[in-house]
Tab-separated table of C-alpha atoms and ligand atoms in Angstrom:
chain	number	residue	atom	x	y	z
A	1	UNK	CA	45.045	60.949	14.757
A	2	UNK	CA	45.798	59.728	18.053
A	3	UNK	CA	45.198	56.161	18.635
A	4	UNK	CA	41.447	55.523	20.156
A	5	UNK	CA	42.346	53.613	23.095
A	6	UNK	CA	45.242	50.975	24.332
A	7	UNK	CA	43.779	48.245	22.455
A	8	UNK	CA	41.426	49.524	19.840
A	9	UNK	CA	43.445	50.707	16.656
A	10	UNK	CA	42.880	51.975	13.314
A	11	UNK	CA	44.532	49.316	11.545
A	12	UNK	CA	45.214	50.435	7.122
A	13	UNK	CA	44.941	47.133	5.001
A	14	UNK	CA	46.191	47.516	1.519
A	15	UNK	CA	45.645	45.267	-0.553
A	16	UNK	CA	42.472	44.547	2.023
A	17	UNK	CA	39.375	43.401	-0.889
A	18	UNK	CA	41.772	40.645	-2.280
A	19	UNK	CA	41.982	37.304	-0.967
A	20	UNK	CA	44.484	37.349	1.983
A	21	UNK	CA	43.751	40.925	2.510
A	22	UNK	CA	39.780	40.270	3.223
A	23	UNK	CA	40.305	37.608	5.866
A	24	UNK	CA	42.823	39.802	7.683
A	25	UNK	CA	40.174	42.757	7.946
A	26	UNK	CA	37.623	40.614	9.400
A	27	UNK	CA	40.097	38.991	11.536
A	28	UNK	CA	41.336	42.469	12.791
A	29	UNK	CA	37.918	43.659	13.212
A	30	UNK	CA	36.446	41.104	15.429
A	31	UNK	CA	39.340	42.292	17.615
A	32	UNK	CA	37.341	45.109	17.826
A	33	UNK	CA	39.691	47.013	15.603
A	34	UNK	CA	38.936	49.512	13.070
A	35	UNK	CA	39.834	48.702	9.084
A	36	UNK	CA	40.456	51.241	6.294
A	37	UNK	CA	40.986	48.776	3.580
A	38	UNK	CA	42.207	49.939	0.248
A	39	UNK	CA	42.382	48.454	-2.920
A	40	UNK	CA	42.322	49.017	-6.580
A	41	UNK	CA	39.850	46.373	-7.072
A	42	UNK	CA	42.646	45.207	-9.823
A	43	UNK	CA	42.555	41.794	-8.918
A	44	UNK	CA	40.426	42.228	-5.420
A	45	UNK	CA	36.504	42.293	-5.832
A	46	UNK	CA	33.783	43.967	-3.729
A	47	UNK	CA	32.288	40.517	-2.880
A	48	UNK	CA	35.077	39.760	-0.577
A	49	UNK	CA	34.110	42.824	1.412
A	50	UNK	CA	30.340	42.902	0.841
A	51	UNK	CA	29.635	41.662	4.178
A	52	UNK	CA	31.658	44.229	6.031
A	53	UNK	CA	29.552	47.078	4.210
A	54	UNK	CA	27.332	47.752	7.489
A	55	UNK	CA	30.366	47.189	10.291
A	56	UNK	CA	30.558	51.302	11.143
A	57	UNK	CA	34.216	50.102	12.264
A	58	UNK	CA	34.522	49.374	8.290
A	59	UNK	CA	35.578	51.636	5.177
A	60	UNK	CA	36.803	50.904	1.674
A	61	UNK	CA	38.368	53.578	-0.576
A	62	UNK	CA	39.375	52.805	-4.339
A	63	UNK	CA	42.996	53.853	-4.246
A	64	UNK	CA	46.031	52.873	-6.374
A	65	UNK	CA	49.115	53.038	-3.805
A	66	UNK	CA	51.208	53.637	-6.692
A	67	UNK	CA	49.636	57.216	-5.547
A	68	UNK	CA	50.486	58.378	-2.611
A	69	UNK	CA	48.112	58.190	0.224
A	70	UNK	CA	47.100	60.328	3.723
A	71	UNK	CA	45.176	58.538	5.760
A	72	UNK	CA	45.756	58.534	9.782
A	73	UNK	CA	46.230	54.737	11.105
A	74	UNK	CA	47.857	53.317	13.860
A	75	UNK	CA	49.552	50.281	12.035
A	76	UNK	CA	49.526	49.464	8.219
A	77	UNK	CA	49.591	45.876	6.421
A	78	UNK	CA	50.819	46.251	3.159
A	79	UNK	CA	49.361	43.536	0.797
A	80	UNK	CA	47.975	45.847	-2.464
A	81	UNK	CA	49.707	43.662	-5.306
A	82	UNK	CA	48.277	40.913	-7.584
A	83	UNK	CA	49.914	37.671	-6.616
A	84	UNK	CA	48.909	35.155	-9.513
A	85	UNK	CA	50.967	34.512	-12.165
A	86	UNK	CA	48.316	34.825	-14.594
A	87	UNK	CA	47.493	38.745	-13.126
A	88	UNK	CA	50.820	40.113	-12.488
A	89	UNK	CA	52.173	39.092	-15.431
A	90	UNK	CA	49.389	40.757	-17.384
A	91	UNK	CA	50.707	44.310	-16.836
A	92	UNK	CA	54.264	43.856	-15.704
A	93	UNK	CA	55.043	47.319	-15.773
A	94	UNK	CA	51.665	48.033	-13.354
A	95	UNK	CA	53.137	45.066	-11.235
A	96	UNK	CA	56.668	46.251	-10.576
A	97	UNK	CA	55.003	49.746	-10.126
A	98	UNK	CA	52.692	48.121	-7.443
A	99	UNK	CA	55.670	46.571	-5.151
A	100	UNK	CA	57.959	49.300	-5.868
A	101	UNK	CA	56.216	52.696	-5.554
A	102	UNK	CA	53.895	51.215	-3.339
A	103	UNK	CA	56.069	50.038	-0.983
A	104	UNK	CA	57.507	53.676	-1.220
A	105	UNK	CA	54.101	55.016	-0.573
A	106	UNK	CA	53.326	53.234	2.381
A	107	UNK	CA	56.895	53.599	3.591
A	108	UNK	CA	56.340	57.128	3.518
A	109	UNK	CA	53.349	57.054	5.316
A	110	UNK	CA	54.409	55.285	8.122
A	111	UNK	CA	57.208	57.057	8.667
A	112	UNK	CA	55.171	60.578	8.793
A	113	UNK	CA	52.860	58.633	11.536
A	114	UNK	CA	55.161	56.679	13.116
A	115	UNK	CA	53.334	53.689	12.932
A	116	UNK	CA	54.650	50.154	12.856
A	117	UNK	CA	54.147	48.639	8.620
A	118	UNK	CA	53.897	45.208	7.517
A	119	UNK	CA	54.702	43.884	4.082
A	120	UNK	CA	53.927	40.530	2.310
A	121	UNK	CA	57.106	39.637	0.642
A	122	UNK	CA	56.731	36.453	-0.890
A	123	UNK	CA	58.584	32.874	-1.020
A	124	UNK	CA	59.284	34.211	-4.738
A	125	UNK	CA	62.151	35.805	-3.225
A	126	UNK	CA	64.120	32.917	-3.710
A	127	UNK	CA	62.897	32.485	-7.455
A	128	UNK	CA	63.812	28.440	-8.422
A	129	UNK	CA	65.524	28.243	-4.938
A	130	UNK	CA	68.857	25.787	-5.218
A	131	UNK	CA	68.573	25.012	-1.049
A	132	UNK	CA	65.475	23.586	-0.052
A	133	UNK	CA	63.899	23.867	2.530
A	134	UNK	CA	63.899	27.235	1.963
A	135	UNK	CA	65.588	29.459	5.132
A	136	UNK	CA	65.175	33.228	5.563
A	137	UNK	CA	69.395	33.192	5.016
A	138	UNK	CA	69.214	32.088	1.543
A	139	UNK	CA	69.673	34.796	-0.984
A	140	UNK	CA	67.729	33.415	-3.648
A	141	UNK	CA	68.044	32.027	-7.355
A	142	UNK	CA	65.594	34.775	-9.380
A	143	UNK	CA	66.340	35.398	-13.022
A	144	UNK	CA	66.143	39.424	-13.287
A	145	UNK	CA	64.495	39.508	-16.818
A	146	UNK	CA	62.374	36.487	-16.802
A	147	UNK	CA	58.111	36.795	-16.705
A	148	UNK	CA	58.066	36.327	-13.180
A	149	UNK	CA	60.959	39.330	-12.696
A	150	UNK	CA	58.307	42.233	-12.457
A	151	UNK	CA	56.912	40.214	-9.263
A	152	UNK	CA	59.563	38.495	-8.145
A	153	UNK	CA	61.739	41.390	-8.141
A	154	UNK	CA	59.637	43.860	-7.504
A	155	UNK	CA	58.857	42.215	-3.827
A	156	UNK	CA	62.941	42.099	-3.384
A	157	UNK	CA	63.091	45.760	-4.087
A	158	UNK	CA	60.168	46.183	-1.597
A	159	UNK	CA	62.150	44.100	0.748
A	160	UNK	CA	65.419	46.378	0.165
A	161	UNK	CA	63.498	49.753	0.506
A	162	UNK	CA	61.842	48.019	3.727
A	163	UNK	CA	65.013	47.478	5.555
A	164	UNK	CA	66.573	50.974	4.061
A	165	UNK	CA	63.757	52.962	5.809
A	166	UNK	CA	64.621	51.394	8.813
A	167	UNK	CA	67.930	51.533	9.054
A	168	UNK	CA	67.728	54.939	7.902
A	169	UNK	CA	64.523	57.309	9.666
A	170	UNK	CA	64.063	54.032	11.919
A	171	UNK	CA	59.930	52.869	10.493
A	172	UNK	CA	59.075	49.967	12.244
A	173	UNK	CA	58.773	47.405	10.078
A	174	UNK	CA	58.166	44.129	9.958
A	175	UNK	CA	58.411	41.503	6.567
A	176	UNK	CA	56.207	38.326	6.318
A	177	UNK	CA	57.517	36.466	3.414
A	178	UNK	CA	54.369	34.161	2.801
A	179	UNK	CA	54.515	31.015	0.481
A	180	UNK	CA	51.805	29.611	-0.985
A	181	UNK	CA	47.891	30.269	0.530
A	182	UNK	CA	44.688	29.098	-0.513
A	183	UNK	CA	41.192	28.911	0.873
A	184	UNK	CA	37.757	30.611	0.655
A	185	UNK	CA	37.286	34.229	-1.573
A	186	UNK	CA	39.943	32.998	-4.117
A	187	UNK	CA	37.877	33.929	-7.522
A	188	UNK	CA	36.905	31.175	-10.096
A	189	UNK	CA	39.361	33.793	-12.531
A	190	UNK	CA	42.420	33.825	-9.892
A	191	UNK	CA	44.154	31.745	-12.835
A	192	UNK	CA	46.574	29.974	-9.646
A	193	UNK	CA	46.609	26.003	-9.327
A	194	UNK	CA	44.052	25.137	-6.081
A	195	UNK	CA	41.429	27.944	-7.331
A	196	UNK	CA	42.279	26.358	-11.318
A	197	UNK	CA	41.775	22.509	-9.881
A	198	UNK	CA	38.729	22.941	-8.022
A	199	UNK	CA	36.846	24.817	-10.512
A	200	UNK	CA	38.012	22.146	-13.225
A	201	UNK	CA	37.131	19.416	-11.280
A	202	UNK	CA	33.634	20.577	-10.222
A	203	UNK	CA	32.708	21.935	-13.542
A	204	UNK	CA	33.866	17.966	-15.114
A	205	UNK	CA	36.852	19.846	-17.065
A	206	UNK	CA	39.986	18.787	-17.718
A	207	UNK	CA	42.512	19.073	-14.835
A	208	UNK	CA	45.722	21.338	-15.957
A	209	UNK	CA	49.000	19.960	-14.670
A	210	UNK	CA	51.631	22.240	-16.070
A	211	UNK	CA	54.937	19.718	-16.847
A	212	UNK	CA	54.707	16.153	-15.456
A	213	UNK	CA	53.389	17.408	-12.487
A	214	UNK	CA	56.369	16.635	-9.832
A	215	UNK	CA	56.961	19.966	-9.220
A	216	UNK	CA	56.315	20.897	-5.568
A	217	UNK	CA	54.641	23.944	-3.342
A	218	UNK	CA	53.459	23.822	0.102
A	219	UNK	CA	50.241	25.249	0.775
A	220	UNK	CA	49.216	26.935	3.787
A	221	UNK	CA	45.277	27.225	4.751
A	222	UNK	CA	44.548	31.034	4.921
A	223	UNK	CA	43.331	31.213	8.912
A	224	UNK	CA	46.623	30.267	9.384
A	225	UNK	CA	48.117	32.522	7.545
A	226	UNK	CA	46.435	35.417	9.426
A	227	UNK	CA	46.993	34.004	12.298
A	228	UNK	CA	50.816	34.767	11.610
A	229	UNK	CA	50.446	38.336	9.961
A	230	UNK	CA	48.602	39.081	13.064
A	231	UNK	CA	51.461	37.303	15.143
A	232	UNK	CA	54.379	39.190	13.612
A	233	UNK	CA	52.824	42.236	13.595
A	234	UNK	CA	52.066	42.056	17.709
A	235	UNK	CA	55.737	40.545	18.648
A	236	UNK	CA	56.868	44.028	18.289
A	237	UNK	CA	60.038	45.866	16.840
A	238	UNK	CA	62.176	42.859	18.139
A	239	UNK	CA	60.533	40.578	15.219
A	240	UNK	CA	61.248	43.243	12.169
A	241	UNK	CA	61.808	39.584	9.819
A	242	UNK	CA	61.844	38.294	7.674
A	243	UNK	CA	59.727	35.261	8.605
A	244	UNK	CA	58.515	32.760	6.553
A	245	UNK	CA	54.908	32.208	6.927
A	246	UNK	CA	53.868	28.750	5.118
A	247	UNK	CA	53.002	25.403	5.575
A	248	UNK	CA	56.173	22.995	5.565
A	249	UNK	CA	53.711	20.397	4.147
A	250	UNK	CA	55.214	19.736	0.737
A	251	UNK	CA	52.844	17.948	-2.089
A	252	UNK	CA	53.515	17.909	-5.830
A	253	UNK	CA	51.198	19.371	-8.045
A	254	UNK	CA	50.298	15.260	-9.411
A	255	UNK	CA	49.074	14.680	-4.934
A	256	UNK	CA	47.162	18.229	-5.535
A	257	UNK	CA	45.329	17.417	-8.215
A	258	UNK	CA	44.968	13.667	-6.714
A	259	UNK	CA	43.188	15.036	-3.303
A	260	UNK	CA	40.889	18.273	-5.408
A	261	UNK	CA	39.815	14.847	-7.570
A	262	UNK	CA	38.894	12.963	-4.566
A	263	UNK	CA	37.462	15.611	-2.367
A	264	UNK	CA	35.269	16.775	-5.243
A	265	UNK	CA	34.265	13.242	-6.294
A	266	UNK	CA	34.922	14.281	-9.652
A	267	UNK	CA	36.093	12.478	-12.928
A	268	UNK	CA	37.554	15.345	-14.813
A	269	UNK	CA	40.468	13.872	-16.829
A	270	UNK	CA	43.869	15.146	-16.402
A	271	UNK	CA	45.416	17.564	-18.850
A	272	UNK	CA	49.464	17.847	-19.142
A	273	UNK	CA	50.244	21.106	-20.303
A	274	UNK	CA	53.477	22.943	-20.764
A	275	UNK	CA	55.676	24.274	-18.372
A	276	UNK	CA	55.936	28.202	-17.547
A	277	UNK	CA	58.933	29.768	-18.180
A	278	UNK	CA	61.042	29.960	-14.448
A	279	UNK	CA	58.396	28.114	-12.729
A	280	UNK	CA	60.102	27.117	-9.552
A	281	UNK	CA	60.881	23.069	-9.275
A	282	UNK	CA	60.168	22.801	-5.442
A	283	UNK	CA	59.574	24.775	-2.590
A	284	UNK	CA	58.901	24.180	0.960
A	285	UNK	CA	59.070	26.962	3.846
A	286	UNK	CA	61.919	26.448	7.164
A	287	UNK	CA	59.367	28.219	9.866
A	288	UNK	CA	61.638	27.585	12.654
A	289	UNK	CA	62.253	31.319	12.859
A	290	UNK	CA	58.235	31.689	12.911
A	291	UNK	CA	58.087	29.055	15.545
A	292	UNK	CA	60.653	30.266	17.970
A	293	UNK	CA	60.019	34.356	16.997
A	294	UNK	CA	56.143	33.816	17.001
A	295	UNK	CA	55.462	30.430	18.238
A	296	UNK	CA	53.328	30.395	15.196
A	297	UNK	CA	53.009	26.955	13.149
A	298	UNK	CA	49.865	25.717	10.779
A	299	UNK	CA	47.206	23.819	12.238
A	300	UNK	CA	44.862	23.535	9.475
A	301	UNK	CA	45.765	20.153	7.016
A	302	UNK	CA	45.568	20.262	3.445
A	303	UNK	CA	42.671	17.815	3.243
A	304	UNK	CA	40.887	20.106	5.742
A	305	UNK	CA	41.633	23.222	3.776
A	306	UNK	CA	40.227	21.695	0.714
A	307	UNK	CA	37.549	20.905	1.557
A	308	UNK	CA	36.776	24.290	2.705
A	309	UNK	CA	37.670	25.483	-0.362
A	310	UNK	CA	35.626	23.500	-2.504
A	311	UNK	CA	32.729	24.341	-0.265
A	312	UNK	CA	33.667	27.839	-1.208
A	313	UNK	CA	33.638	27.195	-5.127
A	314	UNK	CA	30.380	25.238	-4.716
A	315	UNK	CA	28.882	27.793	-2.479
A	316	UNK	CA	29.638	30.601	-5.369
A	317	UNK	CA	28.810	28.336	-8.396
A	318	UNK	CA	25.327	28.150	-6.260
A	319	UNK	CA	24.691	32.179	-6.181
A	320	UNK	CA	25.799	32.647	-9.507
A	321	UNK	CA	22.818	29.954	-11.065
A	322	UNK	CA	20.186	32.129	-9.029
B	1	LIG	P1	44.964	39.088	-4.404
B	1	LIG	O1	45.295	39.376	-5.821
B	1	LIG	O2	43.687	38.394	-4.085
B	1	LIG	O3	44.993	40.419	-3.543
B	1	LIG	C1	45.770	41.541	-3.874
B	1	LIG	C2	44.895	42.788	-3.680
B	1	LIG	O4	45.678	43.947	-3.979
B	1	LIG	C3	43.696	42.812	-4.629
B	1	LIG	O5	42.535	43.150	-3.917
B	1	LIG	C4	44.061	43.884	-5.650
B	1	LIG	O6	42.930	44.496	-6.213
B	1	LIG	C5	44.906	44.811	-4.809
B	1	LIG	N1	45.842	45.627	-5.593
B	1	LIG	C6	46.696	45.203	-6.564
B	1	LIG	N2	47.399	46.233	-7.054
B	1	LIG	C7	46.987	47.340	-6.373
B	1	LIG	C8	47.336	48.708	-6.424
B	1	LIG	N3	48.250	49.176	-7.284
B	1	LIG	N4	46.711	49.569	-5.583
B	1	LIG	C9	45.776	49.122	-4.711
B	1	LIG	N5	45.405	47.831	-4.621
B	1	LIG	C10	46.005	46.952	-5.446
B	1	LIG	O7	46.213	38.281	-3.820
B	1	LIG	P2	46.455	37.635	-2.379
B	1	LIG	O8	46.731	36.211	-2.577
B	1	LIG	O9	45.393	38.066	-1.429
B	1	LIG	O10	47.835	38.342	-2.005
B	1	LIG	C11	47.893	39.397	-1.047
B	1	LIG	C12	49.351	39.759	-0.825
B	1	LIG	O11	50.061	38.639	-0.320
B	1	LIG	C13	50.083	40.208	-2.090
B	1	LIG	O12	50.954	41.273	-1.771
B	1	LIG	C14	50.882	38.987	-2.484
B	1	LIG	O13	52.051	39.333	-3.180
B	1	LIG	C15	51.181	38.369	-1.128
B	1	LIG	N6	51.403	36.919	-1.265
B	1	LIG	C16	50.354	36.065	-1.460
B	1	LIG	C17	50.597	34.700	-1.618
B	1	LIG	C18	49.493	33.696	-1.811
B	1	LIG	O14	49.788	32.513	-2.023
B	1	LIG	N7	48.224	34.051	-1.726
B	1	LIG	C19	51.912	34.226	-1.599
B	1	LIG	C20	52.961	35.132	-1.426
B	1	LIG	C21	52.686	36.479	-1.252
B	2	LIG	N1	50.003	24.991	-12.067
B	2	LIG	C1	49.430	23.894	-12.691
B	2	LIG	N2	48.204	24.046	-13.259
B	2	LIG	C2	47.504	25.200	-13.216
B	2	LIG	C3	48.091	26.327	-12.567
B	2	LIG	C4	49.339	26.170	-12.005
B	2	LIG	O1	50.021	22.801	-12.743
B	2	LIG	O2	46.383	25.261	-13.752
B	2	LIG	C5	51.322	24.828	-11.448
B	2	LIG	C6	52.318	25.928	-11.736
B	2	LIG	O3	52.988	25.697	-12.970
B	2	LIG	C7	53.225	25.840	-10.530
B	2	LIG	C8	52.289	25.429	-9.398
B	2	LIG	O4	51.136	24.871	-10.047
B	2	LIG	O5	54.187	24.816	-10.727
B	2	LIG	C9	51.845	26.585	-8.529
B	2	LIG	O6	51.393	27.610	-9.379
B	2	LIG	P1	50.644	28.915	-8.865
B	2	LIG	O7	50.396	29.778	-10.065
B	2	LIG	O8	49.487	28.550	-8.021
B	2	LIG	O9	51.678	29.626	-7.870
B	2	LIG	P2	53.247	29.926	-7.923
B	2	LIG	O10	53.862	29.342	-9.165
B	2	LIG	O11	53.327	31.406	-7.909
B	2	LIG	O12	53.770	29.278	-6.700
């Protein structure tokens, strides 16, 4: 189908009830877009997307894209793949099946439209990386038949089949790799560490700290993080990536669970627990390729972002004793 006018598009979110996926649709539809978001519900829930039930410029289908899909769009974000630890790793097999045949799925379909396709790669590219920061350049440090591998891998073979559809039928593609995100519509379940501290702290739990706690991530608030999905995708075929997406603010897990503590007022005790297997030391995004390709940075400060958060958790722990 032909595209409905110069700037309204039908815009295909996979991946679009999870967390990231949910704030992109209603970021792409108060551009006045229209969304086809769909989702296995694996890991995604219909509360992200309740609110979007009336928009007419809205519609959810219940699709695995390990299946492949016909749908007529003008653009496509890929995003359909769990992204905790805790999920992926709970069907590895379904996981590497996600990145790989998905990718393959979507691939396919935007190369029968010829439509530009987006994927979120991941800063688990470069597994336990040994240069930090971490530049798009670097290759990576992944061990191929750890836990993590069926993610981790799975989004470098996505990666690979990316840039071997365009180099060979020429898809327009484009490859986010996003580090960590938090914010509002991660579930109380999500199992990662800012959705895990909040809900311990609030609830007067212990705090889990896996290790000793110096182990580092840099989180980036989601509206940010949209902001430079949207970004990449609109700079064109000139900005195929990939581009880190993240927030270079570094904090070890010990400072995380320090400022969830204080922002929650809370005087949950802390818990050291042990370390995963391959869980990456330290990890901090370069964006000066973002910045100069997309003159995209963060704006939104980890206090800020917590706080938003845990409004979020207190707002649901509110609907859920009514
Ligand atoms: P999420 O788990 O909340 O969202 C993933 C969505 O994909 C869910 O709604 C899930 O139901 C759906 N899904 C999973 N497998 C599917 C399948 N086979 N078919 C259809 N739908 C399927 O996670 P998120 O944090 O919103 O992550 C979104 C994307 O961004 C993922 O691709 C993830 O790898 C990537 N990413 C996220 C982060 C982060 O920190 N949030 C970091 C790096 C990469
Ligand atoms: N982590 C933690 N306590 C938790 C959950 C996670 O200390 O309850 C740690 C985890 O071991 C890792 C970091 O927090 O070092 C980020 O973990 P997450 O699962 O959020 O994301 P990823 O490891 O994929 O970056």
């Amino acid at each position: 189908m032909p595209q409905l006018n110069e700037s309204r598009k039908r815009i295909l979110v996979t991946g679009g009830a999870g967390f990231i996926g949910s704030h992109l649709s209603d970021r792409l539809l108060a551009e006045g877009h229209e969304v086809i978001c769909v989702d296995n519900l694996v890991t995604g829930c219909r509360r992200n997307i309740a609110h979007l039930n009336d928009n007419p410029r809205f519609s959810f289908r219940l699709h695995d894209v390990t299946a492949p899909l016909d749908v007529a769009v003008d653009e496509i974000y890929n995003l359909a793949c769990p992204a905790s630890p805790l999920h992926y790793q709970r069907d590895p097999v379904q996981t590497a099946k996600t990145a790989v045949l998905g990718a393959i799925n979507m691939l396919d379909l935007a190369r029968r439209l010829g439509v530009p396709i987006l994927q979120a790669s991941t800063s688990e590219v470069y597994g336990d990386p040994l240069v930090h920061p971490q530049p798009e350049g670097y290759w990576g440090n992944v061990n191929p038949i750890g836990p993590r591998a069926c993610y981790d891998e799975g989004k470098r073979c996505a990666e690979t089949l990316f840039f071997d559809y365009h180099r060979q039928y020429g898809v327009d593609i484009r490859i986010a790799r996003i580090f960590n995100t938090y914010g509002p519509r991660l579930r109380r379940a999500d199992g990662r560490v800012v959705s895990n501290f909040i809900v311990q702290a609030l609830q007067g739990e212990p705090v889990t700290i896996h290790g000793d706690g110096s182990q580092t991530r840099s989180f980036c608030f989601v509206s940010d993080m949209v902001e430079g999905l949207v970004g990449l995708m609109s700079a064109g075929s000139g900005a195929i990536g990939p581009v880190n997406l993240g927030n270079p603010r570094e904090c070890t897990m010990r400072e995380l669970a320090q400022a969830v503590l204080a922002e929650t007022a809370s005087h949950s005790p802390i818990r050291y627990l042990p370390r995963p297997e391959d869980d990456p030391s330290r990890r901090k995004p370069d964006i000066g390729r973002a910045r100069e390709l997309l003159g995209w940075e963060p704006v939104v400060a980890l206090d800020a972002g917590i706080r938003e958060t845990v409004g979020h958790f207190r707002r649901l722990a509110d609907l859920d004793s009514h």
